[in-house]
Coordinates of C-alpha atoms and ligand atoms in Angstrom, one line a residue:
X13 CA 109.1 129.6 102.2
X14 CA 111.7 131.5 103.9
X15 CA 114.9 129.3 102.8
X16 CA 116.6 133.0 102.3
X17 CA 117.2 133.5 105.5
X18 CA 119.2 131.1 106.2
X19 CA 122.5 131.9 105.2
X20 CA 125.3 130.4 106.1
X21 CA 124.4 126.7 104.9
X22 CA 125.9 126.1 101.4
X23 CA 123.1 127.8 98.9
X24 CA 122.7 124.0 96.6
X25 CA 121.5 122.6 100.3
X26 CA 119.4 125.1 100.9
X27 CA 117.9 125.6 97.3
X28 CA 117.9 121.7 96.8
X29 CA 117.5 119.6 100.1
X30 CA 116.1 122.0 102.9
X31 CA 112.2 123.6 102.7
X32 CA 110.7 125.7 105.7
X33 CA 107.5 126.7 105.4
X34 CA 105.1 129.3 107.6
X35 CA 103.1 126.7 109.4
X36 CA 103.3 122.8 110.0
X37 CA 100.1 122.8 107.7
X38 CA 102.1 124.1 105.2
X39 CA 104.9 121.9 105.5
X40 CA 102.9 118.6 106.3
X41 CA 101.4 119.6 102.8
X42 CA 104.3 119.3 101.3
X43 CA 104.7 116.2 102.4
X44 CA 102.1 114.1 101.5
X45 CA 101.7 115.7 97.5
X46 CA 105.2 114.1 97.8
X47 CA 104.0 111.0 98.8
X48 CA 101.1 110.9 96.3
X49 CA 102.7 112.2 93.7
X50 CA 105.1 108.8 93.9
X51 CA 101.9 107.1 94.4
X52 CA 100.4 108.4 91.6
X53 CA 104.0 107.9 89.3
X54 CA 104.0 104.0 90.3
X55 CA 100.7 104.0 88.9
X56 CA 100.9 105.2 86.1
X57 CA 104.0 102.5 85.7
X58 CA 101.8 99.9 86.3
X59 CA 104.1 99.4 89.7
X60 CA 104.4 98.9 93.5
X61 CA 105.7 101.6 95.9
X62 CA 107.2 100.7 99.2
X63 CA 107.1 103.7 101.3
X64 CA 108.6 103.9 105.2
X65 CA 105.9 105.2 107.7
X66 CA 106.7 106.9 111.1
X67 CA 103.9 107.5 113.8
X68 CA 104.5 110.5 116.5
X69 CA 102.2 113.6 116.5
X70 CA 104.6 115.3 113.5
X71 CA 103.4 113.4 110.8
X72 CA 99.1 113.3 111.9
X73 CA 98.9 116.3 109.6
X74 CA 100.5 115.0 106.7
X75 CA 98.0 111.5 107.2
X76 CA 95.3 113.7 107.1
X77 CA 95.9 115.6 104.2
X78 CA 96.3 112.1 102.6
X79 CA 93.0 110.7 103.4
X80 CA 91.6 113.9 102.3
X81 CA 93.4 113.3 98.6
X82 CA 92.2 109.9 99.0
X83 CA 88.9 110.9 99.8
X84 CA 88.5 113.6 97.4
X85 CA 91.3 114.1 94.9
X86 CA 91.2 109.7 93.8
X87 CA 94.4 108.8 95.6
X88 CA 94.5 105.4 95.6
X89 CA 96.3 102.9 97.7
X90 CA 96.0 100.3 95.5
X91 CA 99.2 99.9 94.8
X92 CA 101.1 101.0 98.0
X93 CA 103.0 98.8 100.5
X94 CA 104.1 100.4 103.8
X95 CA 107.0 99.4 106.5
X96 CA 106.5 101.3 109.3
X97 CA 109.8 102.4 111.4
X98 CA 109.1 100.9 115.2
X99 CA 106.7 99.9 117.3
X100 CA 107.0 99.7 121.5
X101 CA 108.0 96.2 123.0
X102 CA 105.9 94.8 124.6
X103 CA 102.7 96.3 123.6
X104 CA 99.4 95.2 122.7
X105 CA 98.2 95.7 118.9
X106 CA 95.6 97.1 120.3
X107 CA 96.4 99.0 123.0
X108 CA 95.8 103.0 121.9
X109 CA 99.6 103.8 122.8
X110 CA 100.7 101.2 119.8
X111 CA 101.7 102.8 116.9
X112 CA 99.8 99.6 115.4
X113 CA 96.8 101.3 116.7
X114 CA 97.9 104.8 115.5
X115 CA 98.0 103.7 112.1
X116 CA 94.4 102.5 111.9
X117 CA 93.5 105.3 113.6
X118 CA 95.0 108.0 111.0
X119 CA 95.9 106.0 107.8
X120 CA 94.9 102.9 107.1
X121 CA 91.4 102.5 108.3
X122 CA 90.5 105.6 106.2
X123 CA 92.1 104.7 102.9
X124 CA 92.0 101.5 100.4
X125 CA 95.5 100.2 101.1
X126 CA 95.3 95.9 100.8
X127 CA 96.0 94.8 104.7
X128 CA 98.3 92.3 103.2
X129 CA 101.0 95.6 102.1
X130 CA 100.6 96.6 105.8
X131 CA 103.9 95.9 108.1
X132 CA 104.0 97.2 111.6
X133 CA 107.4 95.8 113.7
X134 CA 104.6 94.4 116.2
X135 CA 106.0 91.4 117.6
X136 CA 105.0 89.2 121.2
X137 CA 107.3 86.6 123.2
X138 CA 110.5 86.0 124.0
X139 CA 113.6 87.8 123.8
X140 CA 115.2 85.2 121.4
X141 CA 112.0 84.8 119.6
X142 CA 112.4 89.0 118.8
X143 CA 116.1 88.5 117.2
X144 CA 114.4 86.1 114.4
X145 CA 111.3 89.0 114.0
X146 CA 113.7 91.6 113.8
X147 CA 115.4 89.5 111.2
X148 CA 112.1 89.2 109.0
X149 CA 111.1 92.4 109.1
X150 CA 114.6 93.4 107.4
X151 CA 114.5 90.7 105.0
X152 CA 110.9 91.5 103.9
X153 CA 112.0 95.2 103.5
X154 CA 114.6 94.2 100.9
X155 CA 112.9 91.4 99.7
X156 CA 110.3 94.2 98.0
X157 CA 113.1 96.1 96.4
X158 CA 113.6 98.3 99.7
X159 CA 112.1 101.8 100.6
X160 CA 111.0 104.4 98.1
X161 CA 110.2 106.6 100.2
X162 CA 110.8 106.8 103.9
X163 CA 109.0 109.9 105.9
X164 CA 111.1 110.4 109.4
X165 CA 110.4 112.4 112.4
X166 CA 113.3 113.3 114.6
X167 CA 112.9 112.8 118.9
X168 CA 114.9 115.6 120.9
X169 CA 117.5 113.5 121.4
X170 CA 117.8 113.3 118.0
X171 CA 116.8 109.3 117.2
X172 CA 115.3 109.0 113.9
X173 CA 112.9 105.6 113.9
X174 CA 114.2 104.7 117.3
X175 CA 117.4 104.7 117.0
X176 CA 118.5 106.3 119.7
X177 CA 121.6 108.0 120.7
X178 CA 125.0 106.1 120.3
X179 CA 123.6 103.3 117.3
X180 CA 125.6 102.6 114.6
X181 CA 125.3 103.7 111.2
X182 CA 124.9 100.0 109.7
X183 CA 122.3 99.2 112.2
X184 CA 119.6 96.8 111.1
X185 CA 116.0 96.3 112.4
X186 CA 116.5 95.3 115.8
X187 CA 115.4 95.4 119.9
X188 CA 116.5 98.5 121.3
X189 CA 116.6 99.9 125.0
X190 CA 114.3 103.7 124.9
X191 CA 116.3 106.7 125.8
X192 CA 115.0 108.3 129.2
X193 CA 114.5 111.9 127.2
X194 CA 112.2 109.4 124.6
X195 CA 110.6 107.5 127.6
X196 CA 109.8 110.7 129.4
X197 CA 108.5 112.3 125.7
X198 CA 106.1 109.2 125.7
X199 CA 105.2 109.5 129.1
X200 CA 101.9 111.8 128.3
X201 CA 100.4 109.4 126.0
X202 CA 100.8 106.3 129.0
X203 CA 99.7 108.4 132.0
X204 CA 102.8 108.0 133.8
X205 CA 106.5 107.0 133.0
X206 CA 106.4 103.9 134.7
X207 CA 103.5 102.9 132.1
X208 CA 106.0 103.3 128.9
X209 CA 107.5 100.3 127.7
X210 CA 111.7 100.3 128.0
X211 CA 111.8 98.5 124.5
X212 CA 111.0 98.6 121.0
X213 CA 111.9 97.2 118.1
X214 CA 112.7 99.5 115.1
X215 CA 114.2 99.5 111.7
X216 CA 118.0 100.3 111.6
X217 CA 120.3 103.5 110.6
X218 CA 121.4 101.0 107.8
X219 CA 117.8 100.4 106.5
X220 CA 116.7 104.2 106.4
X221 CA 120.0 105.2 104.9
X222 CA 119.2 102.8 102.2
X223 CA 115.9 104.5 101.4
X224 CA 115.6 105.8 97.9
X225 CA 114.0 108.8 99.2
X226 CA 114.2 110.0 102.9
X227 CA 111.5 113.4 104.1
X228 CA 112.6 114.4 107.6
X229 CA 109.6 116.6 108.5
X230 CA 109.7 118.5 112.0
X231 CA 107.1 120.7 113.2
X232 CA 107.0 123.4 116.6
X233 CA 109.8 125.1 119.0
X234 CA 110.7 121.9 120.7
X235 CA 112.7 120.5 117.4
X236 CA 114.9 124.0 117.0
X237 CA 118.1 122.7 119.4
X238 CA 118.1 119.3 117.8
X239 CA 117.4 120.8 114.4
X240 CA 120.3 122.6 114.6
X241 CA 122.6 119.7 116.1
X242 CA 121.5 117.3 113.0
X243 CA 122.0 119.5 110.2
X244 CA 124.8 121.8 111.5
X245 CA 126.6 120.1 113.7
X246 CA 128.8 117.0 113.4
X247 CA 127.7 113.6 111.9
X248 CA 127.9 111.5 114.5
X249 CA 125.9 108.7 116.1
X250 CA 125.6 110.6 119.2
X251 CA 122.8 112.5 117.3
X252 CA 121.3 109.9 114.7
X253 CA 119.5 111.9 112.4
X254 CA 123.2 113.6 111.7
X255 CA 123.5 111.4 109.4
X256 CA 121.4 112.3 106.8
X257 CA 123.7 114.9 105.9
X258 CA 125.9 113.0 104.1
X259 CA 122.4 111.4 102.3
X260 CA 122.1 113.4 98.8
X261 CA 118.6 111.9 98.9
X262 CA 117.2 113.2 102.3
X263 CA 115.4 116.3 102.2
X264 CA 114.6 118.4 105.3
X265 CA 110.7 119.8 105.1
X266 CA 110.6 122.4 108.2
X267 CA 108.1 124.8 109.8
X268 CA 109.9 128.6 110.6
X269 CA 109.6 127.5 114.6
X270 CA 111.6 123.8 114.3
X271 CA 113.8 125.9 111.4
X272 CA 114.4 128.8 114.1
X273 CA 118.0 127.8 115.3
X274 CA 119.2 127.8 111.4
Ligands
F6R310 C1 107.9 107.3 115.4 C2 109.3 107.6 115.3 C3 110.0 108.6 116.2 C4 109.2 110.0 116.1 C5 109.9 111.0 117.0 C6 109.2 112.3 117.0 O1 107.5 106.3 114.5 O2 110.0 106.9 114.6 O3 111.3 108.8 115.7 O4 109.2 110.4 114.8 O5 110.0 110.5 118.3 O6 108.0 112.1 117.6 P1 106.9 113.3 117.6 O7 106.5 113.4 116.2 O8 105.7 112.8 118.4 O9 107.5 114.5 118.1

Protein backbone atom coordinates (compact mmCIF):
# COMPACT_ATOMS: atom_id res chain seq x y z
CA UNK A 1 0.00 0.00 0.00
CA UNK A 2 1.41 3.32 -0.66
CA UNK A 3 -1.49 5.57 0.96
CA UNK A 4 1.72 7.70 2.36
CA UNK A 5 2.32 9.26 -0.44
CA UNK A 6 -0.41 10.93 -0.84
CA UNK A 7 -0.42 13.85 1.08
CA UNK A 8 -2.50 16.49 0.79
CA UNK A 9 -5.90 14.58 1.23
CA UNK A 10 -7.07 14.80 4.87
CA UNK A 11 -5.02 11.78 6.73
CA UNK A 12 -8.76 10.06 8.34
CA UNK A 13 -9.63 9.70 4.27
CA UNK A 14 -6.70 8.40 3.49
CA UNK A 15 -6.18 6.06 6.56
CA UNK A 16 -9.95 5.16 6.48
CA UNK A 17 -11.68 5.38 2.94
CA UNK A 18 -8.80 5.32 0.21
CA UNK A 19 -6.41 1.90 -0.41
CA UNK A 20 -3.91 1.84 -3.45
CA UNK A 21 -2.19 -1.11 -3.93
CA UNK A 22 0.99 -2.26 -6.30
CA UNK A 23 -0.97 -4.07 -8.86
CA UNK A 24 -4.77 -4.40 -9.96
CA UNK A 25 -4.27 -8.11 -8.59
CA UNK A 26 -3.61 -6.69 -5.48
CA UNK A 27 -6.29 -4.37 -5.31
CA UNK A 28 -9.09 -6.70 -7.03
CA UNK A 29 -8.03 -8.91 -3.99
CA UNK A 30 -8.99 -6.71 -1.76
CA UNK A 31 -12.03 -6.64 -3.13
CA UNK A 32 -13.56 -9.73 -3.29
CA UNK A 33 -12.23 -10.97 0.58
CA UNK A 34 -14.47 -7.90 1.09
CA UNK A 35 -17.23 -9.36 -0.57
CA UNK A 36 -16.82 -12.77 0.96
CA UNK A 37 -16.13 -11.76 4.08
CA UNK A 38 -19.94 -10.10 4.05
CA UNK A 39 -20.88 -13.30 2.53
CA UNK A 40 -19.45 -15.24 4.98
CA UNK A 41 -20.88 -12.63 8.04
CA UNK A 42 -24.62 -13.14 6.63
CA UNK A 43 -23.97 -16.64 6.99
CA UNK A 44 -23.02 -17.07 9.93
CA UNK A 45 -26.36 -14.74 10.77
CA UNK A 46 -28.38 -17.16 9.24
CA UNK A 47 -29.14 -14.05 6.64
CA UNK A 48 -29.45 -12.75 2.95
CA UNK A 49 -26.93 -10.33 1.37
CA UNK A 50 -27.92 -8.15 -1.41
CA UNK A 51 -24.78 -7.06 -3.09
CA UNK A 52 -24.68 -4.48 -6.39
CA UNK A 53 -22.60 -5.96 -9.28
CA UNK A 54 -20.90 -3.94 -12.07
CA UNK A 55 -19.52 -5.66 -15.40
CA UNK A 56 -16.55 -3.68 -17.41
CA UNK A 57 -12.99 -5.28 -17.66
CA UNK A 58 -12.12 -3.57 -13.84
CA UNK A 59 -13.85 -5.87 -11.86
CA UNK A 60 -13.02 -9.56 -14.12
CA UNK A 61 -10.12 -9.94 -11.55
CA UNK A 62 -12.00 -9.52 -8.56
CA UNK A 63 -14.84 -12.38 -10.15
CA UNK A 64 -12.08 -14.49 -10.51
CA UNK A 65 -10.61 -14.48 -7.33
CA UNK A 66 -14.24 -15.16 -6.16
CA UNK A 67 -14.79 -18.30 -8.04
CA UNK A 68 -11.46 -19.33 -6.98
CA UNK A 69 -12.70 -18.83 -3.04
CA UNK A 70 -15.72 -20.53 -4.13
CA UNK A 71 -13.97 -23.18 -5.73
CA UNK A 72 -11.40 -23.72 -3.14
CA UNK A 73 -11.66 -21.74 0.10
CA UNK A 74 -16.03 -23.02 0.47
CA UNK A 75 -17.44 -19.65 -0.46
CA UNK A 76 -20.79 -20.22 -0.86
CA UNK A 77 -23.52 -18.38 -2.68
CA UNK A 78 -26.13 -19.72 -1.06
CA UNK A 79 -27.29 -17.09 0.49
CA UNK A 80 -26.36 -14.15 -1.96
CA UNK A 81 -28.76 -12.04 -4.06
CA UNK A 82 -27.21 -9.73 -6.69
CA UNK A 83 -28.57 -6.40 -8.63
CA UNK A 84 -26.42 -5.72 -11.24
CA UNK A 85 -25.92 -1.78 -12.18
CA UNK A 86 -26.98 -1.63 -16.16
CA UNK A 87 -27.34 -3.42 -18.93
CA UNK A 88 -27.27 -1.98 -22.92
CA UNK A 89 -30.74 -1.23 -24.49
CA UNK A 90 -31.59 -3.02 -26.75
CA UNK A 91 -29.45 -5.99 -26.53
CA UNK A 92 -29.90 -9.51 -26.65
CA UNK A 93 -29.45 -11.72 -23.31
CA UNK A 94 -27.40 -13.45 -25.22
CA UNK A 95 -25.50 -11.53 -27.31
CA UNK A 96 -21.57 -11.67 -25.93
CA UNK A 97 -21.58 -7.72 -25.66
CA UNK A 98 -24.59 -8.05 -22.81
CA UNK A 99 -23.44 -7.65 -19.50
CA UNK A 100 -26.20 -10.50 -19.06
CA UNK A 101 -23.79 -12.56 -20.85
CA UNK A 102 -20.76 -11.24 -18.96
CA UNK A 103 -22.08 -12.40 -15.88
CA UNK A 104 -22.46 -16.02 -16.78
CA UNK A 105 -19.43 -15.90 -18.29
CA UNK A 106 -17.32 -14.71 -15.09
CA UNK A 107 -19.69 -15.17 -12.08
CA UNK A 108 -22.54 -16.93 -12.04
CA UNK A 109 -22.11 -19.90 -14.21
CA UNK A 110 -18.94 -20.81 -12.08
CA UNK A 111 -20.50 -20.40 -8.58
CA UNK A 112 -23.73 -21.87 -6.68
CA UNK A 113 -25.75 -18.63 -6.49
CA UNK A 114 -29.89 -19.65 -6.88
CA UNK A 115 -30.78 -18.13 -10.51
CA UNK A 116 -33.87 -16.92 -8.79
CA UNK A 117 -31.35 -14.06 -6.61
CA UNK A 118 -30.03 -13.15 -10.03
CA UNK A 119 -31.25 -9.51 -11.48
CA UNK A 120 -29.73 -8.13 -14.57
CA UNK A 121 -31.68 -4.54 -15.84
CA UNK A 122 -32.24 -6.70 -19.17
CA UNK A 123 -35.45 -5.54 -20.53
CA UNK A 124 -37.04 -5.88 -24.54
CA UNK A 125 -39.93 -3.68 -26.09
CA UNK A 126 -41.21 -0.47 -26.06
CA UNK A 127 -40.11 2.68 -24.78
CA UNK A 128 -43.16 3.01 -22.41
CA UNK A 129 -42.94 -0.62 -21.65
CA UNK A 130 -39.05 0.27 -20.20
CA UNK A 131 -40.40 3.21 -17.78
CA UNK A 132 -42.63 0.33 -15.83
CA UNK A 133 -39.12 -2.16 -15.99
CA UNK A 134 -37.15 0.52 -14.78
CA UNK A 135 -39.78 0.96 -12.09
CA UNK A 136 -39.51 -2.78 -10.92
CA UNK A 137 -36.11 -3.10 -10.85
CA UNK A 138 -36.00 -0.11 -8.20
CA UNK A 139 -38.86 -1.43 -6.29
CA UNK A 140 -37.31 -5.02 -6.08
CA UNK A 141 -34.04 -3.44 -4.93
CA UNK A 142 -35.73 -1.88 -1.87
CA UNK A 143 -38.17 -4.44 -1.54
CA UNK A 144 -34.98 -6.81 -0.28
CA UNK A 145 -33.83 -4.25 2.25
CA UNK A 146 -31.64 -2.44 -0.46
CA UNK A 147 -27.81 -2.96 -1.29
CA UNK A 148 -25.24 -4.20 1.11
CA UNK A 149 -22.72 -3.91 -0.76
CA UNK A 150 -22.43 -2.27 -4.13
CA UNK A 151 -18.83 -2.69 -6.11
CA UNK A 152 -18.60 0.33 -8.87
CA UNK A 153 -16.25 0.95 -11.65
CA UNK A 154 -15.93 4.51 -12.80
CA UNK A 155 -16.01 5.30 -17.09
CA UNK A 156 -13.59 8.29 -18.10
CA UNK A 157 -16.08 10.45 -18.12
CA UNK A 158 -16.64 9.67 -14.83
CA UNK A 159 -20.35 7.77 -14.88
CA UNK A 160 -20.50 5.35 -12.18
CA UNK A 161 -23.36 2.49 -13.29
CA UNK A 162 -24.21 4.52 -16.25
CA UNK A 163 -25.01 7.45 -15.13
CA UNK A 164 -23.42 9.54 -17.17
CA UNK A 165 -22.41 13.11 -17.02
CA UNK A 166 -25.09 15.81 -16.03
CA UNK A 167 -27.70 13.01 -13.88
CA UNK A 168 -28.93 13.97 -10.82
CA UNK A 169 -28.11 12.95 -7.53
CA UNK A 170 -31.74 11.39 -6.71
CA UNK A 171 -31.72 9.60 -9.88
CA UNK A 172 -33.60 6.27 -9.89
CA UNK A 173 -33.17 3.17 -12.17
CA UNK A 174 -34.05 4.45 -15.47
CA UNK A 175 -33.40 4.67 -19.59
CA UNK A 176 -30.50 6.65 -20.23
CA UNK A 177 -28.95 8.13 -23.56
CA UNK A 178 -24.73 6.63 -23.66
CA UNK A 179 -22.14 9.37 -23.47
CA UNK A 180 -20.06 9.50 -26.95
CA UNK A 181 -16.62 9.06 -24.70
CA UNK A 182 -18.72 5.62 -23.13
CA UNK A 183 -20.00 4.74 -26.69
CA UNK A 184 -16.62 5.04 -28.22
CA UNK A 185 -15.01 3.09 -24.82
CA UNK A 186 -17.47 0.23 -25.93
CA UNK A 187 -16.74 0.45 -29.39
CA UNK A 188 -13.88 -2.42 -29.17
CA UNK A 189 -16.10 -4.99 -27.68
CA UNK A 190 -18.95 -4.34 -30.84
CA UNK A 191 -16.48 -4.03 -33.70
CA UNK A 192 -17.44 -0.64 -34.70
CA UNK A 193 -19.19 2.36 -33.01
CA UNK A 194 -22.15 2.16 -35.06
CA UNK A 195 -22.61 -1.47 -33.52
CA UNK A 196 -23.00 0.04 -29.77
CA UNK A 197 -26.40 0.48 -28.58
CA UNK A 198 -27.27 4.46 -27.70
CA UNK A 199 -29.26 3.27 -24.56
CA UNK A 200 -29.27 1.41 -21.49
CA UNK A 201 -30.95 1.18 -18.66
CA UNK A 202 -29.14 1.48 -15.21
CA UNK A 203 -29.66 1.88 -11.64
CA UNK A 204 -29.77 5.51 -10.34
CA UNK A 205 -27.20 8.02 -8.40
CA UNK A 206 -30.10 7.74 -5.69
CA UNK A 207 -30.01 3.88 -5.56
CA UNK A 208 -26.07 3.56 -5.30
CA UNK A 209 -25.89 6.45 -2.81
CA UNK A 210 -28.22 4.38 -0.76
CA UNK A 211 -25.91 1.41 -0.64
CA UNK A 212 -24.82 0.33 2.72
CA UNK A 213 -21.52 -0.19 1.46
CA UNK A 214 -20.09 1.32 -1.85
CA UNK A 215 -16.19 -0.24 -3.25
CA UNK A 216 -15.18 1.97 -6.19
CA UNK A 217 -12.31 -0.17 -7.55
CA UNK A 218 -10.22 1.38 -10.64
CA UNK A 219 -7.42 -0.37 -12.20
CA UNK A 220 -4.50 1.05 -15.10
CA UNK A 221 -3.32 4.75 -16.42
CA UNK A 222 -6.47 5.52 -18.25
CA UNK A 223 -8.52 6.12 -14.73
CA UNK A 224 -5.68 8.73 -13.28
CA UNK A 225 -7.44 12.15 -14.82
CA UNK A 226 -10.85 11.05 -13.79
CA UNK A 227 -9.53 9.69 -10.51
CA UNK A 228 -8.39 12.83 -9.72
CA UNK A 229 -11.53 14.87 -10.86
CA UNK A 230 -13.86 12.46 -8.55
CA UNK A 231 -12.02 12.55 -5.48
CA UNK A 232 -10.33 16.02 -5.63
CA UNK A 233 -12.22 17.97 -7.49
CA UNK A 234 -15.70 19.36 -6.92
CA UNK A 235 -18.92 17.20 -6.25
CA UNK A 236 -20.82 17.78 -9.02
CA UNK A 237 -22.97 15.85 -11.42
CA UNK A 238 -20.83 16.85 -14.24
CA UNK A 239 -18.58 14.03 -12.88
CA UNK A 240 -20.89 11.36 -11.14
CA UNK A 241 -18.79 9.44 -9.24
CA UNK A 242 -17.95 13.03 -7.30
CA UNK A 243 -20.36 12.14 -5.31
CA UNK A 244 -19.12 9.61 -3.34
CA UNK A 245 -17.15 11.96 -1.51
CA UNK A 246 -19.68 13.18 0.58
CA UNK A 247 -20.55 9.06 1.19
CA UNK A 248 -18.83 8.11 4.66
CA UNK A 249 -19.56 4.59 3.45
CA UNK A 250 -17.65 4.51 -0.03
CA UNK A 251 -14.29 3.39 -0.04
CA UNK A 252 -11.87 3.98 -2.89
CA UNK A 253 -9.62 0.53 -3.60
CA UNK A 254 -6.88 1.81 -6.23
CA UNK A 255 -3.91 0.43 -8.17
CA UNK A 256 -0.52 3.01 -7.96
CA UNK A 257 -1.21 3.69 -11.93
CA UNK A 258 -5.29 4.81 -11.60
CA UNK A 259 -3.96 6.41 -8.02
CA UNK A 260 -1.06 8.28 -10.04
CA UNK A 261 -2.71 11.86 -10.29
CA UNK A 262 -3.29 11.81 -6.31
C1 LIG B 1 -20.46 -1.46 -15.86
C2 LIG B 1 -20.54 -0.10 -15.34
C3 LIG B 1 -19.61 0.95 -15.82
C4 LIG B 1 -18.14 0.50 -15.79
C5 LIG B 1 -17.23 1.60 -16.31
C6 LIG B 1 -15.79 1.17 -16.36
O1 LIG B 1 -21.45 -2.27 -15.26
O2 LIG B 1 -21.39 0.16 -14.57
O3 LIG B 1 -19.77 2.10 -15.03
O4 LIG B 1 -17.79 0.18 -14.48
O5 LIG B 1 -17.62 1.98 -17.60
O6 LIG B 1 -15.64 0.17 -17.33
P1 LIG B 1 -14.28 -0.66 -17.42
O7 LIG B 1 -14.17 -1.43 -16.15
O8 LIG B 1 -14.46 -1.56 -18.61
O9 LIG B 1 -13.19 0.35 -17.57
Amino acid sequence: MENSVINHLPTDFTTNRLHVFDDALKASDYVARQIAALIRRRQLEGREVVLGLATGSTPKGVYEELVRMHRYDGLSFENVITFNLDEYYPIEPHDEQSYTWFMNQYLFSHVNINPHNIHIPHVTGPENHVKNYCDEYENKIIAKGGIDLQLLGIGRNGHIGFNEPGSCFDSVTRLINLHPVTRNDAQVYFGGIENVPKQAVSIGMSTISQARNILLLALGPAKSEIIKQAIDGPITPDVPASILQSLPQAQYIFDKNAAALL
